[in-house]
Amino acid sequence: MGEGGTEATVHLLCLAASSGVPLFCRSSRGGAPARQQLPFSVIGSLNGVHMFGQNLEVQLSSARTEDTTVVWKSFHDSITLIVLSSEEGTSELRLERLLQMVFGAMVLLLGLEELTNISNVERLKKELRASYRLIDSFLGDSELIGDLTQCVDCVVPPEGSLLQEALSGFAEAAGTAFVSLVVAGRVVAATESWWRLGTPEAVLLPWLVGSLPPQAARDYPVYLPHGSPTVPHRLLTLTLLPGLELCLLCGPRPPLSQLDPQLLERWWQPMLEPLKACLPLGPRALPAGFPLHTDILGLLLLHLELKRCLFTVEPSGDKDPSPEQRRCLLRSFYTLVTAMHFPPEPGQQEEKVEDVAHQAQVPRACYLVSGTEEPGTGWRLVALQLGAVSVSLFI
């Protein structure tokens, strides 16, 4: 929500860096896509002040007005992305990571070559339309958090070892090492090769699958922004149950027709009950009966070395605040904790001479009280640093 309780508005601008020509503008209001567009004069001014600074060898990265935060970021001296947010208290870190995800999505669907060697602006505008659905999902109120944490959203399946065994056998039979099970944009299980995918494609691929309309099977060309930004791969998806999809990342083979019903039935028919048990994990992430304290309203668990996270706001769905408010609270708290207290990823704090004394003072826990000032009311948000690779945040 913005100032005075009004709905927050986010505007995302994409421009050709050399000419300043707008390539697209996407907007959201209150977490939903909006048709509201910025005037061309405002777009020109925002890009102009950024280019003016660059000409003076000054890097303009962010600015704040009374009710808006603006962040600029250029990629490969070819694409400039600008985001404006009226959300109260939004941070530059959050908006910077949004821009990184947006550019990653553009590379994922178009390839880096199309974005760095712009020969025909009008053609590029048309091609970029293919990325709108994915980009709009970053601007909305998503149930995922990988866009902010840069970690893969995961769930804890009740019978994970059985699913992992079936997944590995199917991957060998299908002739590809990169296979995963995805429910509502979250990874249920994956092969070792899939887990070794770099950032941002490890986050973007399941997010892409979760953002697409339901379909029994797909053969989708994708680029890997980190691993293969100029040579396309194929993302094959097969719906095992409504909302639960099998994803394969491969080259020219196997053809989609090779993944016939007999092959799927052989490996997945015996897994029908474990697969059905995965369906409620979309919003909840944890299986029913998971031992969690009844006072915990939301949980974000991150393994920073493995780049995986678990995010849920529905362990106690019948209590205040609402799941939407819990998501907002945890996202804001994560941003605060990452920027102020905990290093965002392992290895970020190098053992420099001047930092040795400081490292002994790195906090291991912090909390924030939100809500009314009356005793016994409001919510406490707690963050714990558990070793060098794990961070837990909960309400």
CSV table of N, CA and C in Angstrom, one decimal, residues 8-13 24-34 82-85 87 94-95 98-99 101-102 132-142 147 207 331:
chain,number,residue,atom,x,y,z
A,8,ALA,N,-0.4,0.8,-4.1
A,8,ALA,CA,1.0,1.1,-4.6
A,8,ALA,C,1.0,0.9,-6.1
A,9,THR,N,1.7,1.7,-6.8
A,9,THR,CA,1.8,1.6,-8.3
A,9,THR,C,3.3,1.4,-8.6
A,10,VAL,N,3.5,0.5,-9.5
A,10,VAL,CA,4.9,0.2,-10.0
A,10,VAL,C,4.9,0.4,-11.5
A,11,HIS,N,5.9,1.1,-12.0
A,11,HIS,CA,6.1,1.3,-13.5
A,11,HIS,C,7.4,0.7,-13.8
A,12,LEU,N,7.5,-0.1,-14.9
A,12,LEU,CA,8.7,-0.6,-15.3
A,12,LEU,C,9.0,-0.1,-16.8
A,13,LEU,N,10.1,0.5,-17.0
A,13,LEU,CA,10.4,1.0,-18.3
A,13,LEU,C,11.6,0.3,-18.9
A,24,PHE,N,9.4,-1.0,-24.1
A,24,PHE,CA,8.1,-1.3,-23.5
A,24,PHE,C,7.9,-0.6,-22.2
A,25,CYS,N,6.7,-0.6,-21.7
A,25,CYS,CA,6.4,0.0,-20.4
A,25,CYS,C,5.3,-1.0,-19.8
A,26,ARG,N,5.6,-1.5,-18.6
A,26,ARG,CA,4.7,-2.4,-17.9
A,26,ARG,C,4.3,-1.8,-16.6
A,27,SER,N,3.1,-1.9,-16.1
A,27,SER,CA,2.7,-1.2,-14.9
A,27,SER,C,1.8,-2.2,-14.1
A,28,SER,N,1.8,-2.0,-12.8
A,28,SER,CA,0.9,-2.7,-11.9
A,28,SER,C,0.4,-1.8,-10.8
A,29,ARG,N,-0.8,-2.0,-10.4
A,29,ARG,CA,-1.4,-1.2,-9.3
A,29,ARG,C,-2.1,-2.1,-8.3
A,30,GLY,N,-1.7,-2.0,-7.1
A,30,GLY,CA,-2.2,-2.9,-6.1
A,30,GLY,C,-1.9,-4.4,-6.3
A,31,GLY,N,-0.8,-4.6,-7.0
A,31,GLY,CA,-0.3,-6.0,-7.3
A,31,GLY,C,-1.0,-6.6,-8.5
A,32,ALA,N,-1.8,-5.9,-9.2
A,32,ALA,CA,-2.5,-6.4,-10.4
A,32,ALA,C,-2.0,-5.6,-11.7
A,33,PRO,N,-1.9,-6.2,-12.8
A,33,PRO,CA,-1.5,-5.5,-14.0
A,33,PRO,C,-2.4,-4.2,-14.3
A,34,ALA,N,-1.8,-3.2,-14.7
A,34,ALA,CA,-2.6,-1.9,-14.9
A,34,ALA,C,-2.2,-1.4,-16.3
A,82,ILE,N,14.3,0.9,-16.0
A,82,ILE,CA,14.0,1.9,-14.9
A,82,ILE,C,12.7,1.4,-14.2
A,83,VAL,N,12.7,1.4,-12.9
A,83,VAL,CA,11.5,1.1,-12.2
A,83,VAL,C,11.2,2.2,-11.2
A,84,LEU,N,9.9,2.5,-11.1
A,84,LEU,CA,9.4,3.5,-10.2
A,84,LEU,C,8.3,2.8,-9.3
A,85,SER,N,8.5,3.0,-8.0
A,85,SER,CA,7.5,2.3,-7.1
A,85,SER,C,7.0,3.4,-6.1
A,87,GLU,N,5.3,2.3,-3.5
A,87,GLU,CA,5.1,1.5,-2.3
A,87,GLU,C,5.8,2.1,-1.1
A,94,ARG,N,15.5,-4.2,-3.2
A,94,ARG,CA,14.3,-4.9,-3.8
A,94,ARG,C,14.1,-4.6,-5.2
A,95,LEU,N,14.2,-3.3,-5.6
A,95,LEU,CA,14.0,-2.8,-6.9
A,95,LEU,C,15.1,-3.2,-7.8
A,98,LEU,N,14.6,-6.7,-8.7
A,98,LEU,CA,13.5,-6.8,-9.7
A,98,LEU,C,14.1,-6.6,-11.1
A,99,LEU,N,14.9,-5.6,-11.3
A,99,LEU,CA,15.4,-5.3,-12.6
A,99,LEU,C,16.3,-6.4,-13.1
A,101,MET,N,16.0,-9.6,-12.4
A,101,MET,CA,15.1,-10.6,-12.8
A,101,MET,C,14.4,-10.3,-14.2
A,102,VAL,N,14.1,-9.1,-14.4
A,102,VAL,CA,13.4,-8.7,-15.6
A,102,VAL,C,14.4,-8.9,-16.8
A,132,TYR,N,6.2,-10.5,-21.7
A,132,TYR,CA,5.3,-9.7,-20.9
A,132,TYR,C,4.7,-10.5,-19.7
A,133,ARG,N,4.2,-11.7,-20.0
A,133,ARG,CA,3.5,-12.5,-19.0
A,133,ARG,C,4.4,-12.7,-17.8
A,134,LEU,N,5.7,-13.2,-18.1
A,134,LEU,CA,6.6,-13.5,-17.1
A,134,LEU,C,7.0,-12.2,-16.3
A,135,ILE,N,7.3,-11.1,-17.1
A,135,ILE,CA,7.6,-9.9,-16.4
A,135,ILE,C,6.5,-9.3,-15.5
A,136,ASP,N,5.3,-9.4,-16.0
A,136,ASP,CA,4.2,-8.9,-15.2
A,136,ASP,C,4.0,-9.7,-13.9
A,137,SER,N,4.4,-11.0,-13.9
A,137,SER,CA,4.3,-11.8,-12.7
A,137,SER,C,5.3,-11.3,-11.7
A,138,PHE,N,6.4,-10.7,-12.1
A,138,PHE,CA,7.3,-10.1,-11.1
A,138,PHE,C,6.7,-8.8,-10.4
A,139,LEU,N,5.9,-8.1,-11.2
A,139,LEU,CA,5.4,-6.9,-10.7
A,139,LEU,C,4.2,-7.1,-9.8
A,140,GLY,N,3.5,-8.3,-9.9
A,140,GLY,CA,2.3,-8.6,-9.1
A,140,GLY,C,2.6,-9.1,-7.8
A,141,ASP,N,1.6,-9.4,-7.0
A,141,ASP,CA,1.7,-10.0,-5.7
A,141,ASP,C,1.9,-11.5,-5.8
A,142,SER,N,3.1,-12.0,-6.1
A,142,SER,CA,3.3,-13.4,-6.3
A,142,SER,C,3.4,-14.1,-4.9
A,147,ASP,N,12.3,-14.1,-6.7
A,147,ASP,CA,12.7,-12.9,-7.4
A,147,ASP,C,13.5,-12.0,-6.4
A,207,TRP,N,9.7,-20.5,-12.4
A,207,TRP,CA,8.8,-19.3,-12.3
A,207,TRP,C,8.1,-19.2,-13.6
A,331,ARG,N,8.6,-10.2,3.1
A,331,ARG,CA,9.4,-9.7,2.0
A,331,ARG,C,10.1,-8.4,2.5
